[in-house]
Coordinates of C-alpha atoms and ligand atoms in Angstrom, one line a residue:
M1 CA 78.8 163.8 74.3
K2 CA 81.8 161.5 73.6
L3 CA 80.3 158.8 75.7
K4 CA 77.1 159.0 73.7
L5 CA 79.0 158.7 70.5
L6 CA 80.9 155.7 71.9
I7 CA 77.6 153.9 72.9
V8 CA 76.1 154.5 69.4
L9 CA 79.3 153.3 67.7
S10 CA 79.4 150.1 69.9
A11 CA 75.7 149.4 69.1
V12 CA 76.4 149.8 65.3
L13 CA 79.4 147.4 65.6
L14 CA 77.5 144.9 67.5
A15 CA 74.7 144.9 65.0
C16 CA 77.2 144.5 62.1
N17 CA 78.7 141.4 63.8
S18 CA 75.4 139.7 64.5
T19 CA 74.5 136.5 62.6
D20 CA 71.3 134.5 62.5
D21 CA 72.8 132.1 65.0
N22 CA 73.1 134.6 67.8
K23 CA 69.5 135.8 67.3
P24 CA 69.7 139.4 66.1
G25 CA 66.9 141.8 66.9
P26 CA 64.5 142.6 64.1
V27 CA 66.3 145.6 62.7
Q28 CA 69.6 143.8 62.7
G29 CA 68.0 140.8 61.1
L30 CA 67.0 143.0 58.2
G31 CA 70.7 143.9 57.9
H32 CA 71.7 141.2 55.4
S33 CA 74.1 143.1 53.2
I34 CA 72.5 142.0 49.9
K35 CA 68.7 141.9 49.7
L36 CA 66.4 139.9 47.5
R37 CA 65.6 142.8 45.2
D38 CA 69.3 143.3 44.6
A39 CA 70.3 139.7 44.3
F40 CA 67.7 139.0 41.6
K41 CA 67.7 142.4 39.9
D42 CA 69.0 141.0 36.6
D43 CA 66.6 138.1 36.6
F44 CA 63.0 139.2 37.6
Y45 CA 61.2 141.6 39.9
I46 CA 60.8 140.3 43.5
G47 CA 57.3 141.5 44.6
V48 CA 55.2 141.4 47.7
A49 CA 51.5 141.8 48.5
L50 CA 50.7 144.4 51.2
N51 CA 47.7 144.5 53.5
T52 CA 46.2 147.8 54.6
G53 CA 48.4 148.3 57.7
Q54 CA 51.5 147.7 55.6
I55 CA 50.4 150.2 52.9
L56 CA 49.7 152.7 55.7
E57 CA 53.2 152.0 57.1
Q58 CA 51.9 151.2 60.6
D59 CA 54.8 149.0 61.6
A60 CA 58.3 150.5 61.1
V61 CA 60.1 147.2 60.9
Q62 CA 57.8 145.9 58.2
T63 CA 58.0 149.2 56.3
D64 CA 61.8 148.9 56.2
L65 CA 61.7 145.2 55.3
V66 CA 59.4 145.9 52.3
A67 CA 61.5 148.8 51.0
L68 CA 64.8 146.9 51.5
Q69 CA 63.8 143.5 50.1
F70 CA 61.2 144.0 47.4
N71 CA 61.0 145.9 44.1
S72 CA 57.4 145.3 43.2
V73 CA 54.2 145.7 45.2
T74 CA 50.6 144.4 44.9
A75 CA 47.6 145.3 47.1
E76 CA 46.5 142.1 48.9
N77 CA 42.9 143.3 49.1
V78 CA 42.3 147.1 48.8
M79 CA 42.1 147.2 45.0
K80 CA 39.5 144.5 44.6
S81 CA 36.1 145.7 43.4
S82 CA 34.2 145.3 46.7
Q83 CA 36.8 147.5 48.4
I84 CA 37.8 150.1 45.7
H85 CA 34.3 150.4 44.1
P86 CA 31.8 149.2 46.6
S87 CA 28.8 150.9 45.0
K88 CA 28.0 152.4 41.6
D89 CA 29.4 155.9 42.2
V90 CA 31.6 155.3 45.2
Y91 CA 35.3 154.7 44.9
N92 CA 37.8 154.2 47.8
F93 CA 41.1 155.4 46.4
D94 CA 42.8 156.7 49.5
T95 CA 44.7 153.5 50.5
P96 CA 45.5 152.4 46.9
D97 CA 46.8 156.0 46.3
K98 CA 49.1 155.5 49.2
L99 CA 50.3 152.2 47.7
A100 CA 51.0 153.9 44.3
A101 CA 53.0 156.6 46.2
L102 CA 54.9 154.0 48.2
A103 CA 55.8 152.2 44.9
E104 CA 57.0 155.4 43.4
K105 CA 59.0 156.4 46.4
H106 CA 60.9 153.1 46.5
D107 CA 61.2 152.6 42.8
M108 CA 59.0 149.6 42.7
A109 CA 56.9 148.1 39.9
F110 CA 53.3 148.7 41.0
H111 CA 51.1 145.7 40.0
G112 CA 47.3 146.2 40.0
H113 CA 45.2 143.4 41.5
T114 CA 42.5 142.9 40.1
L115 CA 40.0 144.4 37.6
V116 CA 37.5 141.6 36.8
W117 CA 37.1 138.9 39.5
H118 CA 34.0 137.0 40.6
S119 CA 35.2 137.0 44.2
Q120 CA 35.3 140.0 46.6
L121 CA 33.0 141.5 44.0
S122 CA 30.9 144.6 44.7
S123 CA 27.4 143.6 45.4
F124 CA 25.9 146.0 42.8
I125 CA 28.0 144.2 40.1
S126 CA 27.1 140.7 41.3
S127 CA 23.4 141.4 40.8
I128 CA 23.7 142.4 37.1
T129 CA 22.2 139.9 34.6
D130 CA 21.8 142.1 31.5
S131 CA 24.7 142.0 29.0
T132 CA 24.7 145.7 28.0
E133 CA 24.5 146.7 31.6
M134 CA 27.4 144.4 32.5
A135 CA 29.5 145.7 29.7
N136 CA 28.9 149.3 30.6
T137 CA 29.6 148.6 34.3
L138 CA 32.8 146.7 33.6
K139 CA 33.9 149.5 31.3
A140 CA 33.1 152.2 33.9
H141 CA 35.0 150.2 36.6
I142 CA 38.1 149.6 34.4
E143 CA 38.2 153.2 33.2
A144 CA 37.9 154.6 36.7
V145 CA 40.3 152.2 38.4
A146 CA 42.9 151.6 35.8
G147 CA 42.5 155.2 34.6
R148 CA 43.3 156.5 38.1
Y149 CA 46.7 154.7 38.2
K150 CA 47.6 155.1 34.5
G151 CA 51.3 155.8 34.2
T152 CA 52.0 154.4 37.7
T153 CA 50.9 150.8 37.2
Y154 CA 53.5 148.6 35.6
S155 CA 51.0 145.8 35.1
W156 CA 47.4 144.7 35.9
D157 CA 45.6 141.5 36.6
V158 CA 42.8 142.2 34.1
V159 CA 40.9 139.0 34.6
N160 CA 41.3 136.8 37.7
E161 CA 40.3 133.1 38.1
A162 CA 38.0 132.7 35.1
V163 CA 38.8 129.0 34.6
E164 CA 37.7 125.9 36.7
W165 CA 40.0 123.0 37.6
N166 CA 38.7 121.0 34.6
G167 CA 39.4 123.7 32.1
E168 CA 35.8 124.9 31.7
L169 CA 35.1 128.6 31.9
R170 CA 33.8 129.5 35.4
E171 CA 30.0 130.2 35.5
S172 CA 30.6 133.6 36.9
V173 CA 28.2 136.5 36.8
F174 CA 30.3 138.0 33.9
L175 CA 30.0 134.8 31.8
K176 CA 26.3 134.5 32.6
A177 CA 25.6 138.1 31.5
M178 CA 27.9 138.5 28.5
G179 CA 29.1 135.0 27.5
E180 CA 32.8 134.5 26.9
D181 CA 33.1 137.9 25.1
Y182 CA 33.5 139.5 28.5
L183 CA 37.1 138.2 28.5
S184 CA 38.3 140.0 25.4
F185 CA 36.1 143.0 26.2
A186 CA 37.9 143.4 29.6
F187 CA 41.4 143.2 28.0
K188 CA 40.4 145.6 25.1
T189 CA 39.0 148.1 27.6
A190 CA 42.1 147.9 29.9
A191 CA 44.4 148.3 26.9
A192 CA 42.5 151.4 25.7
V193 CA 42.7 152.9 29.2
D194 CA 46.4 152.2 29.9
P195 CA 48.2 151.0 26.7
N196 CA 51.6 150.9 28.4
A197 CA 50.7 148.6 31.3
D198 CA 51.3 144.8 30.9
L199 CA 47.9 143.1 31.0
Y200 CA 47.7 139.7 32.7
Y201 CA 45.4 136.7 33.1
N202 CA 45.9 135.5 36.7
D203 CA 44.8 132.2 38.3
Y204 CA 45.6 129.5 40.9
S205 CA 46.3 125.7 40.3
M206 CA 47.8 126.7 36.9
T207 CA 49.9 123.6 36.8
G208 CA 47.0 121.1 36.6
A209 CA 46.9 119.6 33.1
Q210 CA 43.2 120.1 32.5
K211 CA 43.2 123.6 33.8
R212 CA 46.3 124.5 31.9
A213 CA 44.7 123.3 28.6
G214 CA 41.6 125.3 29.4
V215 CA 43.6 128.5 30.1
I216 CA 45.6 128.1 26.9
K217 CA 42.5 127.6 24.9
M218 CA 40.9 130.7 26.5
V219 CA 44.0 132.9 26.0
K220 CA 44.2 131.9 22.3
K221 CA 40.7 133.1 21.8
I222 CA 41.5 136.4 23.5
Q223 CA 44.5 136.8 21.2
A224 CA 42.4 135.8 18.2
S225 CA 39.9 138.6 19.0
G226 CA 42.7 141.1 18.6
A227 CA 42.8 142.0 22.3
K228 CA 46.2 142.9 23.9
I229 CA 47.2 140.3 26.5
D230 CA 50.8 140.4 27.7
G231 CA 51.2 137.8 30.5
I232 CA 50.0 134.8 32.5
G233 CA 50.0 135.0 36.2
M234 CA 50.6 131.7 38.0
Q235 CA 49.5 132.4 41.5
G236 CA 51.8 129.9 43.2
H237 CA 49.8 128.9 46.3
W238 CA 51.9 125.7 46.6
S239 CA 52.8 123.2 49.3
L240 CA 56.0 121.2 50.3
E241 CA 55.2 118.4 47.9
Y242 CA 52.9 119.8 45.2
P243 CA 53.0 120.6 42.4
S244 CA 56.2 118.9 41.2
I245 CA 59.0 121.0 39.7
Q246 CA 58.3 119.2 36.4
E247 CA 54.7 120.3 36.4
I248 CA 55.7 123.9 37.2
E249 CA 58.3 123.8 34.4
T250 CA 55.9 122.4 31.8
S251 CA 53.4 125.1 32.7
I252 CA 55.9 127.9 32.5
L253 CA 57.0 126.6 29.1
Q254 CA 53.5 126.2 27.7
Y255 CA 52.3 129.6 28.9
A256 CA 55.5 131.3 27.5
A257 CA 54.9 129.5 24.2
L258 CA 51.8 131.6 23.8
G259 CA 54.2 134.5 23.2
L260 CA 53.4 135.9 26.7
K261 CA 55.4 136.8 29.8
V262 CA 55.0 134.6 32.8
A263 CA 54.7 136.0 36.4
I264 CA 54.5 134.0 39.6
T265 CA 52.0 136.3 41.3
E266 CA 51.1 135.0 44.7
L267 CA 53.8 132.7 46.0
D268 CA 53.6 130.9 49.3
I269 CA 54.6 127.4 50.4
D270 CA 52.1 125.9 52.9
V271 CA 53.8 123.6 55.4
L272 CA 50.7 122.3 57.2
P273 CA 48.8 119.1 56.6
N274 CA 45.6 119.9 54.8
P275 CA 42.3 118.0 54.6
D276 CA 42.0 115.7 51.6
G277 CA 40.9 117.3 48.4
I278 CA 41.7 120.9 49.3
S279 CA 44.5 122.6 47.4
G280 CA 45.0 125.8 45.4
A281 CA 43.0 128.9 46.5
D282 CA 39.4 128.2 46.0
I283 CA 38.1 130.2 49.0
S284 CA 34.7 128.5 48.9
Q285 CA 36.5 125.4 50.3
S286 CA 37.1 125.2 54.1
A287 CA 37.4 122.8 56.9
E288 CA 36.9 122.8 60.7
L289 CA 40.0 123.5 62.9
Q290 CA 41.3 120.2 64.3
D291 CA 44.7 119.6 66.1
E292 CA 45.9 117.3 63.3
Y293 CA 45.7 120.2 60.8
N294 CA 47.5 122.6 63.1
P295 CA 50.6 120.7 64.4
Y296 CA 53.2 123.6 64.8
V297 CA 51.5 126.1 67.1
N298 CA 54.7 126.4 69.1
G299 CA 57.1 126.9 66.3
L300 CA 58.3 125.6 63.0
P301 CA 60.2 122.3 63.6
E302 CA 63.8 122.3 62.3
D303 CA 63.2 119.4 59.8
I304 CA 60.2 121.2 58.3
A305 CA 62.1 124.5 58.1
Q306 CA 64.8 122.6 56.2
K307 CA 62.3 120.9 53.9
Q308 CA 60.7 124.3 53.1
A309 CA 64.1 125.8 52.5
K310 CA 65.0 123.0 50.0
R311 CA 61.6 123.4 48.3
Y312 CA 62.0 127.2 47.9
A313 CA 65.5 126.6 46.6
D314 CA 64.3 124.1 44.0
I315 CA 61.5 126.4 42.9
F316 CA 63.8 129.4 42.6
A317 CA 66.4 127.4 40.7
L318 CA 63.7 126.6 38.2
F319 CA 62.7 130.3 38.0
L320 CA 66.3 131.2 37.4
K321 CA 66.6 128.6 34.7
H322 CA 63.6 130.3 32.9
K323 CA 64.4 133.9 33.8
D324 CA 64.1 134.8 30.2
K325 CA 60.4 134.0 30.4
I326 CA 59.6 135.2 34.0
D327 CA 59.0 138.8 34.6
R328 CA 58.2 138.9 38.3
V329 CA 57.9 136.6 41.4
T330 CA 55.6 138.1 44.1
F331 CA 55.2 136.7 47.6
W332 CA 51.7 136.7 48.9
G333 CA 52.4 138.5 52.2
V334 CA 55.4 140.0 54.0
N335 CA 55.8 137.6 56.9
D336 CA 54.4 134.3 58.2
G337 CA 52.2 136.1 60.8
N338 CA 50.2 138.1 58.3
S339 CA 49.8 135.4 55.6
W340 CA 46.2 134.5 54.5
K341 CA 47.4 130.8 54.8
N342 CA 46.9 131.1 58.6
N343 CA 43.1 131.1 57.8
F344 CA 42.8 129.0 54.6
P345 CA 41.5 126.4 54.2
V346 CA 41.2 126.0 57.9
N347 CA 40.6 129.2 60.0
G348 CA 42.9 130.0 63.0
R349 CA 46.0 127.9 62.3
T350 CA 49.7 128.8 62.7
N351 CA 51.3 128.5 59.2
Y352 CA 54.8 129.4 58.0
P353 CA 54.5 129.9 54.2
L354 CA 56.8 132.8 53.5
L355 CA 60.5 133.8 53.7
F356 CA 60.3 136.0 56.8
D357 CA 59.1 134.8 60.2
R358 CA 56.7 136.5 62.7
E359 CA 59.5 138.7 63.9
N360 CA 60.3 139.7 60.4
L361 CA 63.6 137.8 60.5
P362 CA 64.8 135.9 57.4
K363 CA 64.1 132.1 57.7
K364 CA 66.2 129.2 56.4
A365 CA 64.1 129.4 53.2
Y366 CA 65.4 133.0 52.7
D367 CA 69.0 131.9 53.0
A368 CA 68.4 129.0 50.7
V369 CA 66.9 131.3 48.0
M370 CA 69.7 133.8 48.4
A371 CA 72.4 131.1 48.3
L372 CA 71.4 130.4 44.7
K373 CA 72.8 133.8 43.8
Q374 CA 76.0 133.4 45.9
E375 CA 77.2 130.2 44.3
Ligands
LIG401 O1 37.5 143.7 55.4 C1 36.9 142.8 56.3 C2 36.8 143.5 57.7 O2 36.0 144.6 57.6 C3 36.3 142.4 58.7 O3 36.3 142.9 60.0 C4 37.1 141.1 58.7 C5 36.6 140.1 59.5 O4 36.9 138.8 59.0 O5 37.1 140.6 57.3 C6 37.7 141.5 56.4 O6 37.7 141.0 55.2 C7 38.7 140.0 54.9 C8 39.6 140.4 53.8 O7 40.4 139.4 53.5 C9 40.4 141.7 54.2 O8 41.2 141.4 55.2 C10 37.9 138.7 54.6 O9 37.2 138.2 55.7 C11 38.9 137.7 54.1 O10 38.2 136.6 53.5 C12 39.8 138.2 53.0 O11 40.6 137.2 52.6 C13 41.4 137.6 51.4 C14 41.0 136.6 50.3 O12 41.8 136.9 49.1 C15 39.5 136.8 49.9 O13 39.3 136.4 48.6 C16 42.9 137.4 51.7 O14 43.3 138.4 52.7 C17 43.7 137.5 50.4 O15 45.0 137.1 50.7 C18 43.1 136.6 49.4 O16 43.9 136.8 48.2 C19 43.5 136.0 47.1 C20 43.9 136.8 45.8 O17 43.3 138.0 45.8 C21 43.5 136.0 44.6 N1 44.0 134.7 44.6 C22 43.8 133.9 45.8 C23 44.2 134.6 47.0 C24 44.0 133.8 48.2 O18 42.6 133.6 48.4

């Protein structure tokens, strides 16, 4: 019995003494004394998007990591209409219910993603052309989905990706059926269902000047209609070079000047070379897998890891500068291995966009972000 106790105590001591340099095992690696969610608790929520396996807590190390490091969660896919409401009277609430419970258990802000989006849209909605039928369908969808989580959702992406890169409204099935009234209709319906949730417009490439102007114009119209809109989600699918810190800052300031909260909703920093002309998150764009686009299959080189760490530090320093405007910063995935960036815009690559590596260990980028709070 005494021997057993001694072995356990030695193991605990060893774990406490480990550093990143002497390669801790996964559980020890999670053992940083201060975590992201604590370090930034007075600044903004630190969120993460979870896939189905992570919501179902299939991997104990990732389950611990999520609970320790983050204080906000978003469903990466399971609350999109094609998954949660695949046909008129069919709703799949099982996995989203588990996410709501997980958020509650760990005292996390539960962010709903997403109510009105042209992509991953249920096929029965994508075939609607009549304006009344579309309005009734959107109303039924929002009432059922936002209504189910009323009181547990802290915020919702009410409308996702409605503006094109040039600032024009996207010719989506919603716009075609209802005209631009669908935008204020969606926000009014969501506010009626859950008046206490913060309601967001969420999009990618939100730092481009033309798109930003189009989003601001659209939001002003939504506000003028009397609809409640509380925030702008800048997705944050960025790379090592683009957008510049100045472009990000200008965008945060201009969106906040609308009287709205700003959230960084889907942050990741792509480290791979991409085919010309592809950026953001337009999933209709893709390119063939070629070696030149996939240079780090055997590991992230030291210089790139450092470059990424510096980039994350610069970005978070900016977020801290504007913490009075920023409500939440959410990473789009738990670790590099399960990021969507391994398959976009080129399928089957080895990318490294997040703060945790494929073994769930904190990367240099993690340390660089945390260092901002330790100065
Ligand atoms: O569910 C099917 C599964 O049944 C099938 O076996 C498998 C085979 O490929 O595909 C599964 O669907 C995939 C789905 O993710 C769920 O894993 C789709 O192929 C895949 O395209 C889809 O990708 C998601 C993408 O949205 C689709 O729009 C990514 O995981 C998700 O990270 C990404 O998230 C979006 C945000 O919602 C909005 N902003 C942009 C962001 C990146 O595109």
